[in-house]
Every structure is written in structure tokens, then in C-alpha cells.
PDB file of C-alpha atoms and ligand atoms in Angstrom:
ATOM      1  CA  MET A  13    -298.112  50.010 -17.944  1.00 46.00           C
ATOM      2  CA  SER A  14    -301.054  50.237 -15.588  1.00 62.00           C
ATOM      3  CA  ASP A  15    -304.172  48.343 -16.647  1.00 83.00           C
ATOM      4  CA  PRO A  16    -303.339  46.870 -20.083  1.00 84.00           C
ATOM      5  CA  TYR A  17    -306.942  46.989 -21.250  1.00 86.00           C
ATOM      6  CA  SER A  18    -307.465  50.664 -20.437  1.00 88.00           C
ATOM      7  CA  SER A  19    -304.091  51.480 -22.012  1.00 91.00           C
ATOM      8  CA  ALA A  20    -305.279  49.727 -25.188  1.00 94.00           C
ATOM      9  CA  SER A  21    -308.483  51.729 -25.049  1.00 93.00           C
ATOM     10  CA  ASP A  22    -306.455  54.971 -24.812  1.00 94.00           C
ATOM     11  CA  ALA A  23    -304.393  53.836 -27.811  1.00 95.00           C
ATOM     12  CA  ALA A  24    -307.542  53.060 -29.807  1.00 96.00           C
ATOM     13  CA  ALA A  25    -308.927  56.548 -29.093  1.00 96.00           C
ATOM     14  CA  LYS A  26    -305.699  58.129 -30.329  1.00 95.00           C
ATOM     15  CA  LEU A  27    -305.752  55.830 -33.367  1.00 96.00           C
ATOM     16  CA  ALA A  28    -309.228  57.063 -34.306  1.00 96.00           C
ATOM     17  CA  GLU A  29    -308.033  60.644 -33.919  1.00 96.00           C
ATOM     18  CA  ILE A  30    -304.942  60.139 -36.126  1.00 95.00           C
ATOM     19  CA  THR A  31    -306.600  58.059 -38.845  1.00 96.00           C
ATOM     20  CA  GLY A  32    -310.035  59.685 -38.850  1.00 95.00           C
ATOM     21  CA  VAL A  33    -311.363  56.116 -38.902  1.00 95.00           C
ATOM     22  CA  GLN A  34    -313.727  55.393 -35.999  1.00 95.00           C
ATOM     23  CA  SER A  35    -313.683  51.634 -36.367  1.00 96.00           C
ATOM     24  CA  HIS A  36    -311.336  49.175 -38.094  1.00 97.00           C
ATOM     25  CA  ASP A  37    -312.552  45.826 -39.389  1.00 97.00           C
ATOM     26  CA  THR A  38    -309.461  43.675 -39.785  1.00 96.00           C
ATOM     27  CA  ALA A  39    -305.971  43.832 -38.328  1.00 97.00           C
ATOM     28  CA  LEU A  40    -302.782  42.635 -39.901  1.00 96.00           C
ATOM     29  CA  VAL A  41    -299.563  41.973 -38.014  1.00 96.00           C
ATOM     30  CA  LEU A  42    -296.521  41.813 -40.238  1.00 92.00           C
ATOM     31  CA  GLY A  43    -293.614  39.537 -39.501  1.00 89.00           C
ATOM     32  CA  SER A  44    -290.090  39.369 -40.833  1.00 78.00           C
ATOM     33  CA  GLY A  45    -290.073  39.553 -44.590  1.00 78.00           C
ATOM     34  CA  TRP A  46    -293.703  40.697 -44.926  1.00 86.00           C
ATOM     35  CA  LEU A  47    -293.254  44.451 -45.337  1.00 82.00           C
ATOM     36  CA  PRO A  48    -293.103  44.380 -49.161  1.00 80.00           C
ATOM     37  CA  ALA A  49    -296.340  42.365 -49.107  1.00 83.00           C
ATOM     38  CA  ALA A  50    -298.052  45.112 -47.070  1.00 84.00           C
ATOM     39  CA  ASP A  51    -296.988  47.625 -49.691  1.00 86.00           C
ATOM     40  CA  ARG A  52    -298.752  45.564 -52.336  1.00 83.00           C
ATOM     41  CA  LEU A  53    -301.868  45.369 -50.175  1.00 84.00           C
ATOM     42  CA  ALA A  54    -301.825  49.169 -49.867  1.00 86.00           C
ATOM     43  CA  GLU A  55    -301.691  49.395 -53.670  1.00 87.00           C
ATOM     44  CA  ALA A  56    -304.949  47.395 -53.786  1.00 85.00           C
ATOM     45  CA  GLY A  57    -306.661  50.211 -51.888  1.00 89.00           C
ATOM     46  CA  SER A  58    -305.792  53.572 -50.401  1.00 92.00           C
ATOM     47  CA  VAL A  59    -303.918  54.578 -47.285  1.00 93.00           C
ATOM     48  CA  ASN A  60    -306.029  56.416 -44.668  1.00 94.00           C
ATOM     49  CA  ALA A  61    -302.970  57.260 -42.603  1.00 94.00           C
ATOM     50  CA  GLU A  62    -299.509  56.034 -41.768  1.00 94.00           C
ATOM     51  CA  PHE A  63    -297.674  57.050 -38.621  1.00 93.00           C
ATOM     52  CA  GLU A  64    -295.057  55.980 -36.098  1.00 92.00           C
ATOM     53  CA  ARG A  65    -296.523  53.531 -33.626  1.00 91.00           C
ATOM     54  CA  ALA A  66    -294.797  55.384 -30.769  1.00 91.00           C
ATOM     55  CA  GLU A  67    -297.460  58.081 -31.293  1.00 93.00           C
ATOM     56  CA  LEU A  68    -299.992  55.760 -29.658  1.00 94.00           C
ATOM     57  CA  PRO A  69    -300.054  55.314 -25.869  1.00 94.00           C
ATOM     58  CA  GLY A  70    -298.231  52.160 -24.737  1.00 92.00           C
ATOM     59  CA  PHE A  71    -296.229  51.620 -27.942  1.00 91.00           C
ATOM     60  CA  SER A  72    -292.439  51.868 -28.173  1.00 81.00           C
ATOM     61  CA  ASP A  73    -290.099  52.074 -31.169  1.00 71.00           C
ATOM     62  CA  ALA A  74    -289.307  49.059 -33.370  1.00 62.00           C
ATOM     63  CA  ALA A  75    -286.155  47.155 -32.483  1.00 61.00           C
ATOM     64  CA  VAL A  76    -285.350  44.821 -35.393  1.00 58.00           C
ATOM     65  CA  ALA A  77    -283.695  45.539 -38.748  1.00 56.00           C
ATOM     66  CA  GLY A  78    -286.116  44.722 -41.561  1.00 50.00           C
ATOM     67  CA  HIS A  79    -289.085  45.830 -39.442  1.00 55.00           C
ATOM     68  CA  SER A  80    -290.633  49.271 -39.778  1.00 65.00           C
ATOM     69  CA  GLY A  81    -292.028  50.875 -36.633  1.00 85.00           C
ATOM     70  CA  LYS A  82    -295.048  52.227 -38.449  1.00 92.00           C
ATOM     71  CA  ILE A  83    -298.753  51.603 -38.321  1.00 94.00           C
ATOM     72  CA  ARG A  84    -300.723  51.929 -41.537  1.00 95.00           C
ATOM     73  CA  SER A  85    -304.488  52.230 -41.868  1.00 96.00           C
ATOM     74  CA  ILE A  86    -305.625  51.016 -45.299  1.00 95.00           C
ATOM     75  CA  ARG A  87    -309.036  51.177 -46.923  1.00 95.00           C
ATOM     76  CA  ILE A  88    -309.596  48.303 -49.332  1.00 93.00           C
ATOM     77  CA  PRO A  89    -312.644  47.328 -51.359  1.00 91.00           C
ATOM     78  CA  GLY A  90    -314.459  44.251 -50.006  1.00 88.00           C
ATOM     79  CA  PRO A  91    -317.384  42.214 -51.351  1.00 88.00           C
ATOM     80  CA  SER A  92    -319.853  44.185 -49.216  1.00 88.00           C
ATOM     81  CA  GLY A  93    -318.295  47.642 -49.091  1.00 91.00           C
ATOM     82  CA  ASP A  94    -314.951  49.081 -48.112  1.00 93.00           C
ATOM     83  CA  LEU A  95    -312.947  47.587 -45.261  1.00 94.00           C
ATOM     84  CA  ASN A  96    -310.599  49.441 -42.958  1.00 96.00           C
ATOM     85  CA  VAL A  97    -307.499  47.372 -42.333  1.00 96.00           C
ATOM     86  CA  LEU A  98    -305.168  48.211 -39.471  1.00 97.00           C
ATOM     87  CA  ALA A  99    -301.673  47.040 -40.395  1.00 96.00           C
ATOM     88  CA  PHE A 100    -298.930  46.869 -37.804  1.00 95.00           C
ATOM     89  CA  LEU A 101    -295.773  46.974 -39.914  1.00 92.00           C
ATOM     90  CA  ALA A 102    -293.762  45.607 -37.004  1.00 90.00           C
ATOM     91  CA  ARG A 103    -294.366  43.809 -33.741  1.00 92.00           C
ATOM     92  CA  THR A 104    -292.785  43.840 -30.326  1.00 93.00           C
ATOM     93  CA  HIS A 105    -291.113  40.494 -29.738  1.00 95.00           C
ATOM     94  CA  TYR A 106    -291.068  38.639 -26.448  1.00 97.00           C
ATOM     95  CA  TYR A 107    -287.263  38.525 -26.576  1.00 96.00           C
ATOM     96  CA  GLU A 108    -287.078  42.329 -26.308  1.00 93.00           C
ATOM     97  CA  GLY A 109    -287.736  41.878 -22.601  1.00 94.00           C
ATOM     98  CA  LYS A 110    -290.505  44.490 -22.446  1.00 93.00           C
ATOM     99  CA  GLY A 111    -292.920  41.924 -21.079  1.00 94.00           C
ATOM    100  CA  VAL A 112    -295.844  40.024 -22.569  1.00 97.00           C
ATOM    101  CA  GLU A 113    -298.158  42.991 -22.095  1.00 95.00           C
ATOM    102  CA  ALA A 114    -296.082  45.040 -24.544  1.00 95.00           C
ATOM    103  CA  VAL A 115    -296.077  42.099 -27.000  1.00 96.00           C
ATOM    104  CA  VAL A 116    -299.878  41.930 -27.148  1.00 97.00           C
ATOM    105  CA  HIS A 117    -300.640  45.649 -26.785  1.00 97.00           C
ATOM    106  CA  PRO A 118    -301.210  46.035 -30.576  1.00 97.00           C
ATOM    107  CA  ILE A 119    -303.707  43.158 -30.468  1.00 98.00           C
ATOM    108  CA  ARG A 120    -305.628  44.713 -27.584  1.00 97.00           C
ATOM    109  CA  THR A 121    -305.510  48.125 -29.252  1.00 97.00           C
ATOM    110  CA  ALA A 122    -306.952  46.584 -32.421  1.00 98.00           C
ATOM    111  CA  ALA A 123    -309.706  44.928 -30.379  1.00 97.00           C
ATOM    112  CA  GLN A 124    -310.588  48.274 -28.796  1.00 97.00           C
ATOM    113  CA  ALA A 125    -310.605  49.800 -32.298  1.00 97.00           C
ATOM    114  CA  GLY A 126    -313.373  47.400 -33.306  1.00 97.00           C
ATOM    115  CA  VAL A 127    -311.326  44.733 -35.056  1.00 97.00           C
ATOM    116  CA  ARG A 128    -312.997  41.278 -35.142  1.00 96.00           C
ATOM    117  CA  LYS A 129    -310.634  39.471 -37.521  1.00 97.00           C
ATOM    118  CA  ILE A 130    -306.876  39.381 -37.519  1.00 98.00           C
ATOM    119  CA  VAL A 131    -304.221  38.071 -39.859  1.00 97.00           C
ATOM    120  CA  ILE A 132    -301.037  37.338 -37.931  1.00 97.00           C
ATOM    121  CA  THR A 133    -297.980  36.760 -40.100  1.00 96.00           C
ATOM    122  CA  ASN A 134    -294.412  35.848 -39.317  1.00 94.00           C
ATOM    123  CA  GLY A 135    -291.159  34.772 -40.833  1.00 92.00           C
ATOM    124  CA  CYS A 136    -290.002  31.466 -39.450  1.00 94.00           C
ATOM    125  CA  GLY A 137    -287.907  28.364 -39.869  1.00 95.00           C
ATOM    126  CA  GLY A 138    -289.424  25.314 -41.530  1.00 97.00           C
ATOM    127  CA  LEU A 139    -288.945  21.665 -40.582  1.00 97.00           C
ATOM    128  CA  ASN A 140    -290.316  20.273 -43.835  1.00 97.00           C
ATOM    129  CA  PRO A 141    -287.454  20.178 -46.362  1.00 95.00           C
ATOM    130  CA  ALA A 142    -290.034  20.614 -49.152  1.00 95.00           C
ATOM    131  CA  TRP A 143    -290.698  24.160 -47.907  1.00 95.00           C
ATOM    132  CA  SER A 144    -288.014  26.145 -49.654  1.00 89.00           C
ATOM    133  CA  PRO A 145    -287.371  29.699 -48.415  1.00 89.00           C
ATOM    134  CA  GLY A 146    -290.266  31.896 -49.536  1.00 90.00           C
ATOM    135  CA  THR A 147    -292.987  29.277 -48.981  1.00 93.00           C
ATOM    136  CA  PRO A 148    -296.142  30.510 -47.172  1.00 93.00           C
ATOM    137  CA  VAL A 149    -297.727  28.045 -44.721  1.00 96.00           C
ATOM    138  CA  LEU A 150    -301.073  28.421 -42.921  1.00 97.00           C
ATOM    139  CA  ILE A 151    -300.794  27.952 -39.165  1.00 98.00           C
ATOM    140  CA  SER A 152    -303.156  25.185 -38.043  1.00 98.00           C
ATOM    141  CA  ASP A 153    -302.214  25.269 -34.350  1.00 98.00           C
ATOM    142  CA  HIS A 154    -299.377  26.269 -32.083  1.00 98.00           C
ATOM    143  CA  ILE A 155    -297.154  25.072 -29.273  1.00 98.00           C
ATOM    144  CA  ASN A 156    -296.137  27.864 -26.914  1.00 98.00           C
ATOM    145  CA  LEU A 157    -292.672  27.157 -25.516  1.00 98.00           C
ATOM    146  CA  THR A 158    -292.170  30.614 -24.024  1.00 98.00           C
ATOM    147  CA  GLY A 159    -293.578  29.563 -20.664  1.00 96.00           C
ATOM    148  CA  ALA A 160    -295.515  32.835 -20.706  1.00 97.00           C
ATOM    149  CA  SER A 161    -299.123  33.919 -21.273  1.00 97.00           C
ATOM    150  CA  PRO A 162    -300.629  37.319 -21.978  1.00 97.00           C
ATOM    151  CA  LEU A 163    -303.456  36.408 -19.612  1.00 96.00           C
ATOM    152  CA  VAL A 164    -303.251  36.995 -15.896  1.00 92.00           C
ATOM    153  CA  GLY A 165    -305.408  35.429 -13.224  1.00 89.00           C
ATOM    154  CA  ALA A 166    -308.077  32.750 -13.439  1.00 88.00           C
ATOM    155  CA  ASN A 167    -308.815  33.486 -17.072  1.00 90.00           C
ATOM    156  CA  PHE A 168    -309.274  30.059 -18.687  1.00 94.00           C
ATOM    157  CA  VAL A 169    -309.562  30.960 -22.364  1.00 96.00           C
ATOM    158  CA  ASP A 170    -310.414  28.100 -24.741  1.00 97.00           C
ATOM    159  CA  LEU A 171    -307.817  27.696 -27.506  1.00 98.00           C
ATOM    160  CA  THR A 172    -309.636  25.013 -29.500  1.00 96.00           C
ATOM    161  CA  ASP A 173    -309.648  26.044 -33.180  1.00 96.00           C
ATOM    162  CA  LEU A 174    -307.493  29.056 -32.217  1.00 98.00           C
ATOM    163  CA  TYR A 175    -306.426  29.427 -35.856  1.00 98.00           C
ATOM    164  CA  SER A 176    -309.880  29.474 -37.396  1.00 97.00           C
ATOM    165  CA  SER A 177    -310.549  26.503 -39.651  1.00 97.00           C
ATOM    166  CA  ARG A 178    -313.121  28.665 -41.441  1.00 96.00           C
ATOM    167  CA  LEU A 179    -310.531  31.313 -42.324  1.00 96.00           C
ATOM    168  CA  ARG A 180    -307.975  28.656 -43.296  1.00 96.00           C
ATOM    169  CA  SER A 181    -310.412  27.093 -45.671  1.00 96.00           C
ATOM    170  CA  ILE A 182    -311.168  30.484 -47.252  1.00 95.00           C
ATOM    171  CA  ALA A 183    -307.414  30.954 -47.731  1.00 94.00           C
ATOM    172  CA  ARG A 184    -307.008  27.500 -49.281  1.00 95.00           C
ATOM    173  CA  ASP A 185    -309.941  28.102 -51.622  1.00 94.00           C
ATOM    174  CA  LEU A 186    -308.131  31.208 -52.855  1.00 92.00           C
ATOM    175  CA  ASP A 187    -304.748  29.453 -53.037  1.00 92.00           C
ATOM    176  CA  PRO A 188    -305.057  25.647 -53.094  1.00 94.00           C
ATOM    177  CA  SER A 189    -301.271  25.260 -52.984  1.00 93.00           C
ATOM    178  CA  LEU A 190    -301.142  26.449 -49.345  1.00 95.00           C
ATOM    179  CA  ASP A 191    -299.855  23.868 -46.860  1.00 97.00           C
ATOM    180  CA  GLU A 192    -300.628  23.938 -43.143  1.00 98.00           C
ATOM    181  CA  GLY A 193    -298.419  23.413 -40.125  1.00 98.00           C
ATOM    182  CA  VAL A 194    -298.087  23.657 -36.362  1.00 98.00           C
ATOM    183  CA  TYR A 195    -296.092  26.708 -35.249  1.00 98.00           C
ATOM    184  CA  VAL A 196    -293.768  26.405 -32.275  1.00 98.00           C
ATOM    185  CA  GLN A 197    -292.951  29.663 -30.526  1.00 98.00           C
ATOM    186  CA  PHE A 198    -289.540  29.628 -28.859  1.00 98.00           C
ATOM    187  CA  PRO A 199    -288.488  32.578 -26.674  1.00 97.00           C
ATOM    188  CA  GLY A 200    -285.454  33.511 -28.829  1.00 92.00           C
ATOM    189  CA  PRO A 201    -283.656  35.698 -29.743  1.00 95.00           C
ATOM    190  CA  HIS A 202    -281.153  32.962 -30.557  1.00 95.00           C
ATOM    191  CA  TYR A 203    -282.226  30.456 -33.180  1.00 94.00           C
ATOM    192  CA  GLU A 204    -282.693  26.844 -32.133  1.00 96.00           C
ATOM    193  CA  THR A 205    -280.017  24.222 -31.854  1.00 96.00           C
ATOM    194  CA  PRO A 206    -280.478  21.288 -34.236  1.00 96.00           C
ATOM    195  CA  ALA A 207    -281.490  19.179 -31.198  1.00 97.00           C
ATOM    196  CA  GLU A 208    -284.213  21.695 -30.298  1.00 98.00           C
ATOM    197  CA  VAL A 209    -285.485  21.610 -33.876  1.00 97.00           C
ATOM    198  CA  ARG A 210    -285.637  17.792 -33.702  1.00 98.00           C
ATOM    199  CA  MET A 211    -287.577  18.136 -30.445  1.00 98.00           C
ATOM    200  CA  ALA A 212    -289.989  20.598 -32.072  1.00 98.00           C
ATOM    201  CA  GLY A 213    -290.685  17.996 -34.737  1.00 98.00           C
ATOM    202  CA  ILE A 214    -291.152  15.168 -32.234  1.00 98.00           C
ATOM    203  CA  ILE A 215    -293.705  17.153 -30.194  1.00 98.00           C
ATOM    204  CA  GLY A 216    -295.707  17.910 -33.337  1.00 98.00           C
ATOM    205  CA  GLY A 217    -294.238  21.120 -34.697  1.00 98.00           C
ATOM    206  CA  ASP A 218    -293.634  22.031 -38.335  1.00 98.00           C
ATOM    207  CA  LEU A 219    -292.529  25.657 -38.017  1.00 98.00           C
ATOM    208  CA  VAL A 220    -290.238  27.367 -35.500  1.00 98.00           C
ATOM    209  CA  GLY A 221    -290.332  31.042 -34.669  1.00 97.00           C
ATOM    210  CA  MET A 222    -290.276  33.726 -32.004  1.00 97.00           C
ATOM    211  CA  SER A 223    -293.737  35.319 -32.231  1.00 97.00           C
ATOM    212  CA  THR A 224    -297.425  34.755 -33.021  1.00 98.00           C
ATOM    213  CA  ALA A 225    -298.508  32.315 -30.284  1.00 98.00           C
ATOM    214  CA  LEU A 226    -298.735  34.917 -27.507  1.00 98.00           C
ATOM    215  CA  GLU A 227    -300.473  37.351 -29.865  1.00 98.00           C
ATOM    216  CA  ALA A 228    -302.962  34.704 -30.980  1.00 98.00           C
ATOM    217  CA  ILE A 229    -303.864  33.964 -27.358  1.00 98.00           C
ATOM    218  CA  ALA A 230    -304.557  37.655 -26.711  1.00 98.00           C
ATOM    219  CA  ALA A 231    -306.560  37.893 -29.937  1.00 98.00           C
ATOM    220  CA  ARG A 232    -308.683  34.913 -28.914  1.00 98.00           C
ATOM    221  CA  GLU A 233    -309.224  36.394 -25.463  1.00 97.00           C
ATOM    222  CA  ALA A 234    -310.513  39.507 -27.264  1.00 97.00           C
ATOM    223  CA  GLY A 235    -312.896  37.340 -29.289  1.00 97.00           C
ATOM    224  CA  MET A 236    -311.215  37.773 -32.662  1.00 97.00           C
ATOM    225  CA  GLU A 237    -311.182  35.243 -35.469  1.00 97.00           C
ATOM    226  CA  ILE A 238    -307.564  34.483 -36.337  1.00 98.00           C
ATOM    227  CA  LEU A 239    -305.730  33.588 -39.519  1.00 97.00           C
ATOM    228  CA  GLY A 240    -302.033  32.805 -39.061  1.00 97.00           C
ATOM    229  CA  ILE A 241    -299.672  32.721 -42.031  1.00 96.00           C
ATOM    230  CA  SER A 242    -295.995  31.837 -41.737  1.00 96.00           C
ATOM    231  CA  LEU A 243    -293.494  32.671 -44.406  1.00 93.00           C
ATOM    232  CA  VAL A 244    -290.792  30.029 -44.244  1.00 93.00           C
ATOM    233  CA  THR A 245    -287.696  32.121 -44.761  1.00 90.00           C
ATOM    234  CA  ASN A 246    -285.154  29.453 -43.858  1.00 91.00           C
ATOM    235  CA  LEU A 247    -284.955  25.762 -43.169  1.00 93.00           C
ATOM    236  CA  ALA A 248    -284.764  25.312 -39.383  1.00 95.00           C
ATOM    237  CA  ALA A 249    -281.322  24.676 -37.892  1.00 93.00           C
ATOM    238  CA  GLY A 250    -279.963  21.257 -38.759  1.00 92.00           C
ATOM    239  CA  ILE A 251    -282.607  20.576 -41.443  1.00 92.00           C
ATOM    240  CA  SER A 252    -280.119  21.872 -43.984  1.00 85.00           C
ATOM    241  CA  ASP A 253    -276.381  22.125 -43.454  1.00 83.00           C
ATOM    242  CA  GLN A 254    -276.476  25.897 -44.073  1.00 80.00           C
ATOM    243  CA  PRO A 255    -276.003  28.279 -41.125  1.00 82.00           C
ATOM    244  CA  LEU A 256    -278.915  30.676 -40.388  1.00 81.00           C
ATOM    245  CA  SER A 257    -278.640  34.400 -41.018  1.00 79.00           C
ATOM    246  CA  HIS A 258    -280.997  37.339 -40.571  1.00 78.00           C
ATOM    247  CA  GLN A 259    -280.001  38.579 -44.035  1.00 81.00           C
ATOM    248  CA  GLU A 260    -281.349  35.321 -45.508  1.00 78.00           C
ATOM    249  CA  VAL A 261    -284.672  36.115 -43.834  1.00 74.00           C
ATOM    250  CA  ILE A 262    -284.828  39.595 -45.337  1.00 78.00           C
ATOM    251  CA  ASP A 263    -283.813  38.316 -48.784  1.00 80.00           C
ATOM    252  CA  ALA A 264    -286.425  35.544 -48.738  1.00 79.00           C
ATOM    253  CA  GLY A 265    -289.092  38.089 -47.822  1.00 76.00           C
ATOM    254  CA  ARG A 266    -288.087  40.340 -50.678  1.00 77.00           C
ATOM    255  CA  ALA A 267    -288.080  37.435 -53.137  1.00 79.00           C
ATOM    256  CA  ALA A 268    -291.519  36.254 -51.971  1.00 83.00           C
ATOM    257  CA  ALA A 269    -293.015  39.763 -51.790  1.00 77.00           C
ATOM    258  CA  THR A 270    -295.101  39.558 -54.931  1.00 81.00           C
ATOM    259  CA  ARG A 271    -296.645  36.229 -54.026  1.00 83.00           C
ATOM    260  CA  MET A 272    -297.286  37.224 -50.398  1.00 85.00           C
ATOM    261  CA  GLY A 273    -298.710  40.587 -51.446  1.00 86.00           C
ATOM    262  CA  ASP A 274    -301.062  38.982 -53.943  1.00 86.00           C
ATOM    263  CA  LEU A 275    -302.028  36.427 -51.303  1.00 88.00           C
ATOM    264  CA  LEU A 276    -302.854  39.117 -48.733  1.00 89.00           C
ATOM    265  CA  ALA A 277    -304.660  41.271 -51.285  1.00 87.00           C
ATOM    266  CA  LYS A 278    -306.784  38.242 -52.268  1.00 87.00           C
ATOM    267  CA  ILE A 279    -307.435  36.877 -48.764  1.00 91.00           C
ATOM    268  CA  VAL A 280    -307.941  39.953 -46.552  1.00 91.00           C
ATOM    269  CA  PRO A 281    -311.084  41.287 -48.322  1.00 89.00           C
ATOM    270  CA  GLN A 282    -312.712  37.809 -48.221  1.00 87.00           C
ATOM    271  CA  LEU A 283    -312.318  37.026 -44.515  1.00 89.00           C
TER     272      LEU A 283
HETATM  273  I1  8IG B 328    -287.332  34.451 -39.897  1.00 62.35           I
HETATM  274  O1  8IG B 328    -285.364  29.308 -37.794  1.00 62.35           O
HETATM  275  C1  8IG B 328    -286.995  33.112 -38.544  1.00 62.35           C
HETATM  276  N1  8IG B 328    -287.398  33.300 -37.304  1.00 62.35           N
HETATM  277  N2  8IG B 328    -286.995  30.442 -33.676  1.00 62.35           N
HETATM  278  N3  8IG B 328    -286.161  29.871 -35.760  1.00 62.35           N
HETATM  279  C2  8IG B 328    -286.797  30.750 -34.953  1.00 62.35           C
HETATM  280  N4  8IG B 328    -287.236  31.913 -35.366  1.00 62.35           N
HETATM  281  C3  8IG B 328    -287.042  32.204 -36.657  1.00 62.35           C
HETATM  282  C4  8IG B 328    -286.399  31.357 -37.550  1.00 62.35           C
HETATM  283  C5  8IG B 328    -285.938  30.117 -37.079  1.00 62.35           C
HETATM  284  N5  8IG B 328    -286.368  31.955 -38.745  1.00 62.35           N
END
């Protein structure tokens, strides 16, 4: 990719052409287990367009089972008129080896498409044994253990209140049962060892995953307000004596779909 920002601007132009929507208001990035929830959100409104993300400049095909490679533009009613929501039904993960630029290209495309607020979701492992698979947790902060950044050069972006306390409090008003936690992004694609999970807890983490942090940094650079929601799909390695499996992740997402969909349908219009 040449200049990542001009590539995102090309993608945004193509997005406007495909969707017929000149400007989107809110973006939604869907993590493992969240696809059924996006379907419920679409039912709360109408779909402007849905297409393969590879149709946009700079995007490649999806690589993970349980992720769809599509992008969906949804129009939903909001308190002060309709909102256009740009939903990425899958993300590019850092572990795919396509580089950080590819990981955050959807975020930068959304920014160029006018998006000012973003909901970043993921499926992850939980350190708190009270979080049974299917529990949603608001991300209060993150620890980036990838050793990478989407930013290049002397670009000293402030990450204080990265996961907007204003948006978190709106979410908790709508669902007071929501807990909060610190998300630790590991590079993956392997899951953690039990010792690494213990370390994550000692350094202040509550959730372990392979996404979100790099995207949130790019979203902040672009000036967006960020809400992060993790769906705990499994207890992190060593927290329970069960081995981890990707099927468990997909099953937990399916089981939690109704709750997550209702949550998104309630929260997204109010942000
Ligand atoms: I879903 O336990 C899901 N993604 N790193 N660890 C990490 N990523 C995950 C996990 C997990 N579960």
C-alpha cells in the first residue's frame, strides 16, 4: 500500500459509490461471535447495501472461519433522525501478517467516510471466573502487547480516555449489568499459555485477545470517539481446566446473539 491515508480516501469514495450514502455516522467492527448480533441490528433498521469488502481499494478477503468478509451499510432510526452505520462484518487481524496498515485500513476508511464514533467489538478470553462464556464486558482501557503501532513517525497521539468514559456510561445506563475491564492485545494467533494469562492479570488485564488495541489507536488518531465491547467467549487459558477451542468461541457467540444484538440495537442509536 502506498500512502495509507490516501488509500483510505480512495476506499471511502468507492464506499459512497456502492452504498449511495455520502457520509456515515457510526462504524461498527465485529469480532468473533458478533455476526448474529449484527443481523439483529440490521433488523432494527434497513440495509443500504451489503458487499464484499474486497470491492474497496486496500481491502483483502476475510481469513477466519466464523467471520464474514462483508461490509454492510445500515440505516437505523436515531433520536434525532436516521443514522448511517457502517458495519465491518470481519476484521483483518495482526496475526495474518499483512501488516498493521492493513489491520487499521477499515478504521481509516470509516474516518474518511465521515464516521466520528466507532463501536469496536471482539471475542476474547476472560480472566474473571465470574464472566461465563457469553458475557459482554465494556473495555475501559487496553494494554498493547503486540509491540506494534499503526502510527509511523513522530506522531504522539494521546491515549488518555481512549475508550470514551462518556460512551461507556451511556452503555451502562442502557444495561446496568455491564462490567468493565482492561483488554490485553496479544499478537496471536496462538492462545496464551496459563503463565501468560497470569502475567496479563498481574499487569492489570482482565481480558485477553488478538485485536482491538491497534484499531482503537488508529481510531483515536482519526479523532473518533470509541466504545469497545468484548464478548467473553471463553475463560482464558488456565483460568478453567478446559482446553480452548475456536468452536467454543463460535458457539458462545451464537448463544449470546440475542443479548448482544439487543445491546447493539439499544446502544448504537444513542451514542
Ligand atoms: I474468542 O482466550 C478469543 N480470542 N488471545 N485469548 C486470546 N484471544 C482470544 C481468546 C483468548 N479467545
